[in-house]
XYZ file of C-alpha atoms in Angstrom:
754
model
C 1.872 -30.412 34.086
C 3.597 -33.248 31.788
C 7.198 -33.125 30.803
C 7.822 -34.870 27.425
C 11.662 -35.431 25.347
C 11.611 -36.175 21.920
C 12.730 -34.860 18.655
C 10.907 -32.393 16.178
C 9.680 -34.619 13.579
C 7.335 -32.284 11.223
C 6.530 -28.615 11.585
C 2.816 -28.399 10.555
C 2.377 -24.390 11.004
C 4.331 -21.543 11.985
C 2.995 -18.346 12.736
C 6.440 -16.044 11.860
C 5.176 -12.872 13.704
C 4.523 -14.390 17.023
C 6.302 -17.848 16.956
C 3.205 -19.769 17.667
C 3.901 -23.228 16.198
C 2.427 -26.794 15.866
C 4.600 -29.826 15.295
C 4.979 -33.261 15.526
C 7.282 -34.352 18.581
C 8.545 -38.005 17.839
C 9.229 -39.415 21.378
C 9.117 -43.202 22.888
C 5.456 -43.375 22.614
C 4.987 -42.291 19.456
C 4.139 -39.164 17.581
C 2.271 -36.681 19.450
C 0.976 -32.947 18.048
C 2.471 -30.041 20.266
C 1.001 -26.339 20.169
C 2.502 -23.293 21.564
C 5.281 -20.379 21.105
C 9.039 -20.530 20.044
C 11.283 -18.648 19.519
C 13.329 -20.717 17.051
C 13.202 -24.366 16.557
C 14.301 -26.472 13.496
C 12.984 -30.040 12.416
C 15.481 -32.686 13.855
C 16.078 -30.850 17.177
C 15.903 -32.914 20.499
C 13.378 -30.574 23.058
C 12.323 -31.431 26.454
C 8.882 -29.834 26.703
C 6.754 -29.020 29.533
C 2.657 -28.439 29.046
C -0.845 -29.615 29.845
C -2.631 -32.196 27.403
C -5.911 -30.442 25.776
C -8.719 -31.824 23.451
C -9.159 -30.174 19.986
C -12.643 -30.110 18.559
C -11.081 -31.059 15.723
C -7.518 -32.181 15.908
C -7.653 -34.091 18.881
C -5.229 -34.515 21.958
C -2.805 -31.955 21.943
C -0.071 -31.016 24.282
C 0.285 -27.020 25.209
C 3.640 -26.653 25.709
C 4.077 -23.837 28.559
C 7.928 -24.020 28.182
C 10.672 -25.742 26.399
C 14.409 -26.363 26.009
C 16.736 -27.738 23.066
C 18.985 -30.227 24.417
C 21.859 -31.463 22.435
C 21.701 -35.005 21.080
C 22.543 -38.010 23.346
C 22.744 -41.056 21.596
C 24.536 -41.756 18.253
C 20.968 -42.225 17.040
C 20.167 -38.848 17.659
C 22.631 -37.398 16.666
C 22.535 -39.244 13.279
C 18.662 -38.071 13.288
C 19.441 -34.386 13.807
C 22.445 -33.981 11.412
C 20.235 -35.815 8.752
C 16.844 -34.134 9.251
C 17.479 -31.150 6.953
C 18.517 -28.777 9.845
C 21.796 -28.732 8.060
C 21.925 -27.929 4.471
C 23.305 -30.444 2.190
C 23.451 -33.071 4.826
C 21.072 -36.039 4.098
C 20.354 -39.279 6.299
C 22.845 -41.195 4.445
C 25.594 -38.986 4.607
C 24.530 -38.562 8.305
C 25.167 -42.379 9.026
C 28.748 -42.269 7.449
C 29.787 -39.054 9.959
C 28.087 -40.655 13.153
C 29.776 -44.061 11.978
C 33.492 -42.133 11.709
C 33.325 -40.063 14.858
C 30.549 -41.611 16.719
C 30.358 -40.000 20.362
C 32.826 -37.401 19.129
C 30.688 -36.010 15.954
C 29.846 -32.202 17.393
C 33.148 -31.698 19.236
C 34.790 -32.755 15.793
C 31.996 -29.857 13.967
C 32.593 -27.190 16.226
C 36.323 -27.727 16.864
C 38.135 -29.787 14.283
C 35.621 -29.050 11.601
C 38.389 -29.506 8.790
C 38.575 -33.300 9.800
C 34.804 -33.714 8.330
C 36.392 -34.253 5.098
C 37.591 -37.576 6.047
C 34.176 -38.630 5.329
C 33.238 -39.923 2.117
C 31.334 -37.418 0.102
C 32.539 -34.597 2.087
C 34.677 -31.851 0.075
C 36.995 -29.635 2.402
C 34.507 -26.708 1.806
C 31.776 -28.768 2.615
C 32.972 -29.423 5.678
C 33.509 -25.777 6.356
C 30.007 -24.803 5.420
C 28.178 -27.301 7.967
C 30.493 -26.042 10.573
C 29.169 -22.405 9.607
C 25.777 -23.925 9.752
C 26.151 -25.506 13.267
C 27.700 -22.635 14.666
C 25.290 -19.794 13.119
C 22.124 -21.931 14.454
C 23.701 -21.902 18.016
C 24.362 -18.247 17.676
C 21.416 -17.239 16.283
C 19.483 -18.799 19.176
C 20.992 -17.021 21.121
C 20.863 -13.586 19.415
C 16.888 -14.610 19.489
C 16.839 -14.520 23.305
C 18.499 -11.662 23.404
C 16.810 -10.030 20.919
C 13.590 -10.437 22.875
C 14.562 -9.011 26.147
C 14.070 -5.520 23.718
C 10.230 -6.924 22.689
C 11.302 -7.715 19.401
C 8.927 -10.041 17.552
C 10.431 -13.401 16.240
C 9.963 -12.413 12.620
C 11.995 -8.646 13.180
C 14.571 -10.840 15.245
C 15.365 -13.025 12.304
C 15.731 -10.252 10.236
C 18.117 -8.445 12.235
C 19.921 -11.444 12.965
C 20.117 -12.028 9.042
C 21.363 -8.525 8.256
C 23.820 -8.155 11.223
C 25.116 -12.043 11.928
C 27.258 -11.904 15.139
C 27.686 -8.186 14.738
C 24.317 -7.406 16.127
C 25.267 -7.391 19.691
C 28.053 -4.547 18.771
C 25.195 -2.626 16.377
C 22.432 -2.679 19.710
C 24.416 -1.419 21.973
C 26.779 0.870 19.643
C 23.884 2.445 17.694
C 20.112 0.985 17.730
C 19.434 3.987 15.392
C 20.924 1.899 12.489
C 17.906 -0.878 12.496
C 15.747 2.356 11.331
C 17.601 2.767 8.490
C 18.517 -0.544 7.317
C 15.653 -3.336 8.466
C 12.518 -2.723 6.847
C 9.761 -2.820 9.729
C 12.039 -1.149 12.203
C 10.870 2.565 12.501
C 12.271 5.663 14.584
C 10.013 4.311 17.474
C 10.819 0.713 17.776
C 14.808 1.539 17.445
C 14.151 4.812 20.119
C 12.765 2.410 22.570
C 15.763 -0.060 22.154
C 18.122 2.807 22.821
C 16.252 4.019 26.215
C 16.398 0.198 27.431
C 20.181 -0.052 26.763
C 20.776 3.218 27.998
C 21.347 6.266 25.301
C 20.904 9.640 26.158
C 18.205 11.634 24.442
C 20.566 14.053 22.838
C 22.516 11.519 21.642
C 24.034 12.220 17.833
C 22.571 9.017 16.422
C 19.074 9.735 18.094
C 19.097 13.395 16.228
C 20.030 12.622 13.132
C 17.298 9.178 12.931
C 14.784 11.694 14.172
C 15.475 14.303 11.842
C 15.333 11.461 8.997
C 12.566 9.867 10.669
C 10.499 13.378 10.510
C 10.977 13.316 6.875
C 9.825 9.876 5.935
C 6.861 10.272 7.807
C 5.924 13.744 5.772
C 6.258 11.433 2.931
C 3.607 9.339 4.595
C 1.168 12.210 4.712
C 1.954 13.321 0.881
C 4.585 15.685 1.016
C 7.446 15.332 -1.101
C 9.474 17.815 1.088
C 9.508 20.043 4.086
C 10.702 23.548 4.717
C 13.496 23.914 7.003
C 11.390 25.387 9.554
C 8.447 22.858 9.555
C 10.814 19.816 9.502
C 12.789 21.338 12.490
C 9.498 22.097 14.427
C 8.761 18.668 14.197
C 11.233 17.186 14.775
C 11.866 18.807 17.629
C 8.747 17.790 19.002
C 9.419 14.583 18.280
C 12.681 14.255 20.002
C 11.799 16.708 22.735
C 15.434 18.268 21.991
C 15.735 22.168 21.262
C 15.829 23.266 17.586
C 19.038 24.932 17.972
C 20.710 21.725 18.851
C 18.819 19.803 15.872
C 19.799 22.406 13.105
C 23.512 21.475 12.899
C 22.635 17.875 11.926
C 20.750 18.721 8.614
C 24.239 19.625 6.574
C 25.833 16.411 8.329
C 23.034 14.083 6.738
C 23.402 16.367 3.588
C 26.867 15.161 3.432
C 25.702 11.154 3.892
C 23.398 12.224 0.839
C 20.156 10.810 2.784
C 18.783 14.545 2.233
C 18.695 16.969 -0.239
C 18.828 20.904 0.689
C 17.634 23.095 -2.226
C 16.943 26.847 -1.499
C 13.747 28.264 -2.887
C 11.674 31.714 -2.828
C 9.914 30.110 0.292
C 13.253 28.946 2.017
C 15.409 26.214 2.382
C 13.441 22.490 1.212
C 14.364 19.280 2.842
C 14.120 16.173 0.930
C 14.496 12.794 1.206
C 17.180 11.849 -1.132
C 15.240 9.327 -3.093
C 12.181 11.404 -3.833
C 14.088 14.685 -4.557
C 15.609 12.521 -7.745
C 12.215 10.708 -8.505
C 10.863 13.892 -8.576
C 13.604 15.530 -10.900
C 13.666 12.048 -12.944
C 9.681 12.513 -13.526
C 10.045 16.117 -14.920
C 12.467 15.324 -17.012
C 10.755 12.362 -18.461
C 7.749 14.439 -19.370
C 9.806 17.309 -20.515
C 11.039 14.467 -22.767
C 7.598 13.270 -23.777
C 6.076 16.684 -24.794
C 7.037 16.992 -28.282
C 4.839 18.417 -31.165
C 3.044 16.476 -34.087
C 2.955 18.580 -37.368
C -0.975 17.825 -38.151
C -3.208 20.528 -40.113
C -6.140 21.721 -38.342
C -8.433 21.234 -41.255
C -7.333 17.697 -41.205
C -7.983 16.809 -37.871
C -11.256 19.213 -37.740
C -12.481 16.838 -40.645
C -11.874 13.582 -39.215
C -13.239 14.676 -35.975
C -16.581 15.487 -37.644
C -16.760 12.160 -39.178
C -16.260 10.321 -36.289
C -19.243 12.355 -34.825
C -21.239 11.521 -37.226
C -20.383 7.729 -37.363
C -20.450 7.738 -33.936
C -23.180 9.771 -33.661
C -21.872 12.021 -30.648
C -21.714 15.781 -30.683
C -18.869 17.592 -29.279
C -18.941 21.202 -28.351
C -16.169 23.416 -28.739
C -13.752 22.926 -25.683
C -14.003 19.126 -26.768
C -12.813 19.364 -30.006
C -9.834 21.571 -28.758
C -9.301 18.536 -26.367
C -9.224 15.810 -29.140
C -7.144 18.204 -31.213
C -4.786 18.684 -28.631
C -4.162 15.060 -28.031
C -3.784 14.649 -31.745
C -1.362 17.205 -31.998
C 0.544 16.973 -28.323
C 2.695 13.993 -26.551
C 1.335 15.061 -23.510
C -2.141 16.430 -23.063
C -4.133 16.832 -19.855
C -7.981 17.037 -19.648
C -9.781 18.064 -17.159
C -13.415 18.868 -15.663
C -15.772 18.162 -12.926
C -18.660 15.326 -12.893
C -21.391 15.632 -16.086
C -18.740 18.055 -18.218
C -18.210 15.533 -20.481
C -14.955 13.755 -20.177
C -15.885 10.453 -21.001
C -17.500 11.352 -24.483
C -14.260 13.381 -25.172
C -11.980 10.402 -24.144
C -13.958 8.228 -26.434
C -13.610 10.386 -29.386
C -10.301 10.602 -28.790
C -10.314 6.744 -28.650
C -12.242 6.783 -32.088
C -9.996 9.026 -33.878
C -6.643 7.175 -32.862
C -8.534 3.948 -33.862
C -9.479 5.043 -37.377
C -5.630 6.091 -37.545
C -4.788 2.580 -36.881
C -3.010 3.445 -33.555
C -2.431 0.961 -30.300
C -3.984 2.210 -27.825
C -3.750 1.558 -23.913
C -6.228 2.494 -20.839
C -5.254 2.561 -17.094
C -6.309 4.209 -14.137
C -5.126 3.867 -10.642
C -7.474 1.193 -8.772
C -9.117 -1.916 -10.208
C -12.706 -0.159 -9.829
C -11.830 2.907 -11.669
C -10.558 0.959 -14.360
C -13.562 -1.337 -14.151
C -15.668 2.211 -14.677
C -13.249 3.114 -17.357
C -13.929 -0.233 -19.395
C -18.061 -0.098 -19.540
C -17.601 3.854 -20.293
C -15.217 3.363 -23.466
C -16.007 -0.391 -24.200
C -12.164 -0.737 -24.456
C -10.344 -2.882 -21.948
C -8.794 -0.569 -19.537
C -6.425 -1.884 -16.635
C -4.677 -0.723 -13.241
C -1.453 0.825 -13.819
C 0.105 -1.595 -11.812
C -1.061 -4.292 -13.994
C -0.222 -2.238 -17.328
C 3.247 -2.287 -15.844
C 3.220 -5.725 -15.305
C 4.305 -5.662 -11.149
C 6.775 -8.375 -10.581
C 8.327 -7.077 -7.499
C 8.057 -4.239 -4.718
C 8.016 -1.042 -5.988
C 8.401 0.618 -2.819
C 11.445 -1.125 -1.916
C 13.222 -1.114 -5.734
C 15.388 1.121 -5.472
C 16.669 1.010 -8.992
C 14.796 3.663 -11.060
C 15.006 1.991 -14.661
C 12.936 -1.340 -13.008
C 10.802 0.178 -10.100
C 9.540 -3.486 -9.490
C 7.416 -3.536 -12.593
C 8.316 -5.884 -15.638
C 7.430 -3.035 -17.760
C 10.860 -0.437 -17.331
C 13.136 1.704 -19.402
C 14.583 -1.655 -21.030
C 11.494 -3.483 -21.406
C 8.654 -0.311 -22.252
C 5.214 -0.467 -23.220
C 4.742 -1.187 -26.619
C 1.824 0.942 -28.060
C 1.182 4.965 -29.295
C -1.480 6.371 -27.233
C -1.958 5.557 -23.606
C -4.728 7.619 -21.781
C -4.936 7.444 -17.652
C -8.425 8.045 -16.244
C -8.314 9.826 -12.621
C -4.638 11.401 -12.347
C -5.793 13.228 -9.255
C -5.050 9.769 -7.418
C -1.366 9.123 -9.436
C 1.033 9.565 -6.792
C 4.878 10.394 -7.670
C 6.428 6.910 -7.252
C 3.744 5.288 -9.553
C 4.127 8.659 -11.806
C 7.673 7.985 -12.324
C 7.366 4.251 -13.016
C 4.756 4.706 -15.429
C 6.834 7.163 -17.377
C 9.718 4.967 -17.414
C 7.826 2.625 -19.277
C 6.780 4.992 -22.098
C 9.127 5.615 -24.764
C 9.090 9.495 -26.933
C 6.752 9.308 -29.393
C 4.152 7.795 -27.222
C 1.051 10.114 -26.838
C 0.169 10.367 -22.899
C -3.537 11.633 -22.183
C -4.092 12.391 -18.635
C -7.617 12.480 -17.354
C -8.879 13.658 -14.299
C -10.849 16.234 -11.840
C -8.153 18.501 -10.354
C -10.821 19.601 -7.774
C -10.770 16.063 -5.737
C -8.619 15.239 -3.357
C -4.659 14.456 -3.905
C -3.132 11.267 -3.973
C -2.846 9.171 -0.975
C 1.085 8.672 -1.855
C 3.515 11.904 -2.056
C 2.953 14.262 -4.515
C 0.410 16.297 -6.047
C 0.882 15.230 -9.978
C -2.174 16.572 -11.698
C -2.137 19.920 -9.954
C 1.360 20.331 -10.658
C 1.102 19.617 -14.161
C -1.351 21.827 -14.538
C 0.399 24.306 -12.206
C 3.717 24.183 -14.634
C 1.912 25.752 -17.621
C 3.942 23.524 -19.902
C 1.833 20.937 -20.889
C -1.751 21.445 -23.310
C -4.351 22.136 -20.622
C -8.117 21.627 -21.677
C -10.679 22.477 -18.786
C -14.123 21.053 -19.602
C -16.901 23.343 -17.622
C -20.059 23.255 -19.183
C -22.603 20.857 -17.393
C -24.193 18.827 -20.082
C -28.443 18.528 -20.477
C -28.580 15.047 -18.950
C -26.408 15.288 -16.266
C -28.180 18.537 -15.015
C -31.283 16.108 -14.557
C -28.965 15.020 -11.547
C -28.672 16.608 -8.837
C -25.907 15.196 -7.501
C -24.120 16.563 -10.155
C -25.630 19.844 -10.091
C -24.792 20.127 -6.336
C -21.446 18.840 -6.634
C -20.486 21.544 -8.645
C -22.262 24.260 -6.492
C -20.174 22.808 -3.408
C -16.947 23.338 -5.785
C -17.861 26.819 -6.175
C -18.741 27.655 -2.692
C -22.474 28.040 -3.447
C -24.515 26.484 -0.662
C -27.081 23.484 -1.618
C -31.194 24.119 -1.297
C -32.006 21.520 0.933
C -35.827 20.647 0.647
C -35.344 16.953 -0.177
C -37.480 17.550 -3.530
C -34.886 16.093 -5.147
C -34.566 12.408 -6.494
C -31.309 11.841 -5.950
C -29.807 13.965 -3.189
C -31.464 14.207 0.519
C -30.588 15.708 3.737
C -32.051 13.972 6.723
C -31.464 16.526 10.058
C -30.697 15.045 12.804
C -28.289 16.281 15.557
C -27.213 13.243 17.877
C -24.083 10.933 16.951
C -26.285 7.702 18.269
C -29.462 8.621 16.593
C -27.285 9.282 12.989
C -26.203 5.629 13.019
C -29.529 4.129 13.834
C -30.689 6.213 10.870
C -27.787 5.199 8.581
C -28.519 1.545 9.613
C -32.035 1.912 8.551
C -31.089 3.360 5.306
C -28.650 0.676 4.429
C -31.278 -2.254 5.385
C -34.688 -1.008 4.399
C -34.489 1.782 2.389
C -31.762 2.447 0.403
C -31.336 -1.125 -1.514
C -34.745 -1.056 -3.336
C -34.517 2.361 -4.427
C -31.494 2.398 -5.990
C -31.758 -1.385 -6.921
C -28.223 -2.465 -5.065
C -27.260 -4.883 -2.289
C -26.850 -3.641 1.087
C -23.081 -3.962 1.006
C -22.976 -2.271 -2.022
C -24.201 1.486 -0.270
C -21.223 2.887 0.921
C -20.985 4.888 3.993
C -18.014 7.577 3.756
C -16.689 9.994 6.853
C -14.141 12.246 7.075
C -12.782 10.759 10.239
C -11.326 7.897 11.524
C -11.478 8.606 15.039
C -14.776 10.136 17.154
C -18.618 9.749 17.466
C -18.802 9.243 13.879
C -15.552 7.999 13.169
C -14.644 5.117 10.556
C -13.395 2.874 13.697
C -16.352 3.015 15.857
C -18.745 3.175 12.632
C -17.773 -0.050 11.190
C -17.749 -1.812 14.686
C -21.574 -0.920 15.140
C -22.285 -1.220 11.492
C -20.484 -5.009 11.630
C -23.246 -5.676 14.197
C -26.327 -4.874 12.864
C -25.376 -5.571 9.356
C -23.319 -8.918 9.559
C -24.402 -9.757 12.808
C -22.503 -13.198 14.841
C -23.652 -16.239 13.658
C -23.006 -20.047 14.694
C -22.329 -20.958 10.816
C -19.906 -17.981 10.726
C -16.763 -18.258 11.611
C -14.422 -14.886 13.329
C -10.975 -14.118 13.851
C -9.583 -11.340 15.802
C -6.714 -9.393 15.345
C -5.598 -6.778 17.459
C -8.591 -4.491 18.093
C -10.104 -5.930 14.672
C -12.574 -8.640 14.387
C -13.319 -10.284 11.127
C -16.226 -12.733 10.447
C -17.329 -14.365 7.378
C -19.444 -11.886 5.023
C -17.570 -8.940 6.463
C -17.234 -6.375 3.975
C -13.068 -5.545 3.939
C -10.813 -3.397 2.155
C -6.941 -3.392 1.741
C -5.233 -0.467 3.217
C -1.582 -1.244 2.257
C -0.168 -2.728 -1.000
C 1.097 -5.820 -1.309
C 3.016 -6.355 -4.255
C 3.320 -10.513 -3.741
C -0.021 -11.785 -2.408
C -1.262 -14.331 -5.361
C -4.837 -14.120 -6.717
C -7.005 -15.755 -9.137
C -10.176 -15.480 -10.518
C -12.811 -18.473 -10.933
C -14.623 -19.322 -13.875
C -17.510 -21.816 -13.783
C -16.772 -25.089 -11.749
C -14.836 -23.292 -9.269
C -11.950 -23.522 -12.051
C -9.075 -20.619 -12.492
C -9.531 -18.394 -15.287
C -7.091 -15.783 -14.794
C -4.388 -15.139 -12.137
C -2.060 -12.604 -10.979
C 0.152 -11.036 -7.686
C -0.534 -7.554 -6.458
C -3.607 -6.102 -4.127
C -3.845 -2.700 -3.752
C -4.364 -0.060 -1.222
C -8.249 0.846 -1.419
C -9.321 -2.770 -3.218
C -12.533 -3.467 -1.210
C -13.993 -7.583 -1.103
C -15.789 -9.597 0.967
C -14.371 -11.991 3.485
C -16.135 -15.260 1.812
C -14.304 -17.940 4.356
C -11.956 -18.012 7.307
C -10.139 -21.396 7.635
C -9.012 -21.777 11.466
C -6.537 -25.081 10.717
C -4.828 -23.688 7.490
C -4.821 -19.823 9.542
C -5.914 -18.226 6.176
C -9.062 -16.166 5.009
C -10.288 -15.774 1.829
C -11.289 -12.439 0.403
C -13.143 -11.955 -2.856
C -12.714 -8.540 -4.276
C -15.238 -6.539 -6.383
C -13.236 -7.487 -9.754
C -14.236 -10.991 -9.348
C -10.259 -11.343 -7.628
C -9.994 -14.000 -5.011
C -7.107 -13.665 -2.595
C -5.621 -16.046 0.329
C -4.406 -14.158 3.460
C -2.520 -15.829 6.296
C -4.081 -14.795 9.514
C -0.845 -12.803 9.798
C -1.487 -11.037 6.819
C -4.924 -9.992 8.152
C -3.805 -6.669 9.514
C -3.422 -5.639 6.201
C -7.504 -5.502 6.036
C -9.821 -3.440 7.746
C -13.884 -3.148 8.032
C -15.489 -1.256 5.122
C -18.716 -0.784 5.986
C -17.858 2.552 6.643
C -14.501 4.428 4.745
C -12.636 7.405 5.004
C -13.639 9.425 2.056
C -9.789 9.947 1.472
C -9.444 6.089 0.865
C -13.131 6.233 -1.598
C -11.164 7.868 -3.998
C -11.411 6.588 -7.775
C -14.398 4.473 -6.366
C -18.234 4.961 -7.179
C -21.266 3.683 -5.807
C -24.684 3.085 -6.536
C -25.453 5.394 -3.092
C -23.769 6.645 -0.493
C -24.029 8.226 2.789
C -22.086 11.152 4.537
C -22.965 11.229 8.485
C -21.722 14.560 9.366
C -22.380 16.123 12.926
C -18.826 17.961 13.342
C -15.106 17.514 13.304
C -11.402 18.675 12.795
C -11.667 22.054 10.801
C -8.656 20.652 8.508
C -10.652 17.865 7.389
C -14.237 19.355 7.335
C -13.715 21.502 4.373
C -15.192 21.894 0.361
C -12.688 19.741 -1.361
C -13.766 16.493 1.277
C -17.135 17.006 0.875
C -17.158 17.346 -3.296
C -15.021 14.358 -3.428
C -17.713 12.470 -1.232
C -20.925 13.744 -3.037
C -19.069 12.884 -6.351
C -18.722 9.133 -5.541
C -22.028 8.449 -5.927
C -23.782 7.137 -9.148
C -27.539 7.173 -8.153
C -28.394 8.569 -4.715
C -26.547 10.893 -2.069
C -27.976 10.913 1.616
C -26.470 13.207 3.929
C -27.736 12.720 7.874
C -26.709 15.006 10.424
C -26.178 18.872 10.942
C -27.350 21.021 8.247
C -24.856 23.640 9.780
C -21.545 21.592 9.777
C -23.010 20.726 6.457
C -23.004 24.677 5.106
C -19.724 25.173 7.054
C -17.907 22.761 5.075
C -18.791 24.180 1.509
C -17.624 27.713 3.052
C -14.254 26.071 4.059
C -11.883 26.384 1.693
C -8.776 25.480 3.715
C -7.164 22.470 2.830
C -3.857 21.097 4.346
C -1.082 22.445 2.399
C 1.056 19.976 0.356
C 4.491 20.594 0.016
C 5.381 18.945 -3.725
C 7.624 20.943 -6.279
C 7.217 19.069 -9.585
C 5.414 22.110 -11.200
C 8.661 24.097 -10.023
C 11.329 21.303 -11.424
C 9.261 21.193 -15.189
C 9.535 25.075 -15.177
C 13.499 24.820 -14.558
C 14.070 22.449 -17.484
C 11.904 24.276 -19.548
C 13.211 27.652 -18.830
C 16.692 25.842 -19.403
C 15.711 24.338 -22.772
C 14.490 28.174 -23.808
C 18.006 29.379 -22.770
C 20.243 27.227 -24.640
C 17.736 27.521 -27.791
C 18.415 31.333 -27.579
C 21.875 31.003 -27.095
C 22.414 28.643 -29.968
C 20.353 31.123 -31.952
C 22.188 34.065 -31.401
C 25.562 31.563 -32.492
C 23.889 31.397 -35.615
C 23.437 34.769 -35.949
């Protein structure tokens, strides 16, 4: 064991999550590279480190630090170096020299006990003297707080967040009501706060705990897609979480309502309980939809004449429903177009675009995901972009509480300058995104919403498309006829059969829908590997990584987690030339297919042209974006991912927790995507997951080929099972309330006139 004393000259790298730090230590023998975990360390500090020398294959000799101690600077030169190192903001080398020259060995005592005397030094005002004193004190206090917080298993990153928020009150907060942390500090949920509370000795039936537990239960339900919970469901869930009787919980609902954290609303199904933010989000969304829902006077004869002219010029043939859809889009501020695969939604969109274009109107196209936007561009010949890009994301919409801003540059103060907006894949749009979109649209703009209402609902809260249709307040055209070209595809035909609850013929005479009967999970996986490696790439003219395995579940023998581990081993095996990085339970390797699993609004990306010159750049990578991990840089501790649309983003190792392997993904995660070929391994699973809606969504993701591998009994049962998890949302009710209120006001006005 070696003991070395010196100054932290330069911090080369620091992982804020676990405190792992690489720094240069300056001592009597020159510079030494040190590596290890440090709770809190600044450049310029004097440290005594204990450790052992190791030789790194690339970076040479390093001292691996096992423990350390921060020392007070000892001699005048040391004090001067510390003060001038940048550790104290506003004090450079020359000013540090003047301070030490004036107060000599007494410098730190003066700063701590008589800080006003610093103003005696040329270049330091009284105000600056106070600021220096505060900084020195804070550093001392912060260090103490970090050590204190670590006792409760809190990471250095969270500890820094806590101290920055509460400052010296940190101890008081933790010992008084640690549940405050769950409400006020991002990254600390109820579970962490509860663990801290247990260690401190707070009782399980304390008021703080129960109120926090109820609110946490509601927030968790939002993560499941609900906008509210009924009182009975909420109390039952909170009781199970807190292990406290329901009768001891109910009384706290009124407290939370008075604190304006929740909203209570009576309804026909009983008392609804909302997180306040989502109640007002829904209300605001309904109000904006109502304001956009204008009618435009335009004679049917004129519209029909123009439609027939477009059909002739563009060589397209519209049926009656498609014509009705174009007419509804022309005559209304909001119009909804829905229908399954092969029913002519794209042709109808193209006819709408041609119509508005002939009227010299500005048109914008968008979809929730990059993949869906790319498909829309290919289908229409017009540039489509993601809704996030359309709205010019410039912050974090999930953290921005201002409803007029929403983390987007396009908002109520800076609306979209266009006449027509067409949004595809509406089933994927959740409540916060819909609210942000509507905030940026001024009344008078036509909004056309396109989607398949039989697809799975959005990952985020709300059920926008279904609620808009259910409200019966907007013109809806549902396309049902399957066009001749689409009828030739068994994918389309079988998708409609599944949707109607009709059984699919399994005889493998199809050219694009196959069923391979297998009844053992490991055999199913072997078949899946053979299909990806050998059979399907040639058949559908695609690369192996373009073929997507979809499964209903995350856990289990055929769940995403196990499938990805096995598929990685076969499709991207270990190789000396390929670098690897392990993050928790996940192993990433260069060449891996990966998916972003949470929205990151700040992550920068660029698109490289020829000679690796950036041709486009921006920020924001979103849940569901898929790509290939092209490089792992162990020195910089970064990994590069190239997404399907050509964007490249660099992740720090800390950010890799936002990625998962994507050789297999859940059907939920595949929404809005389309793949050359889809493989569905199906054996058994929870009845709630193994349903018709899920199977329909999976089948409609394939462009050229669907292969089901597994049990025909389970497949048939999924078609029969209509049961879906109920999603609590009330946008349809909010819209109807506004509509009814307007009708009443109109009726009262007419009475008054008569």
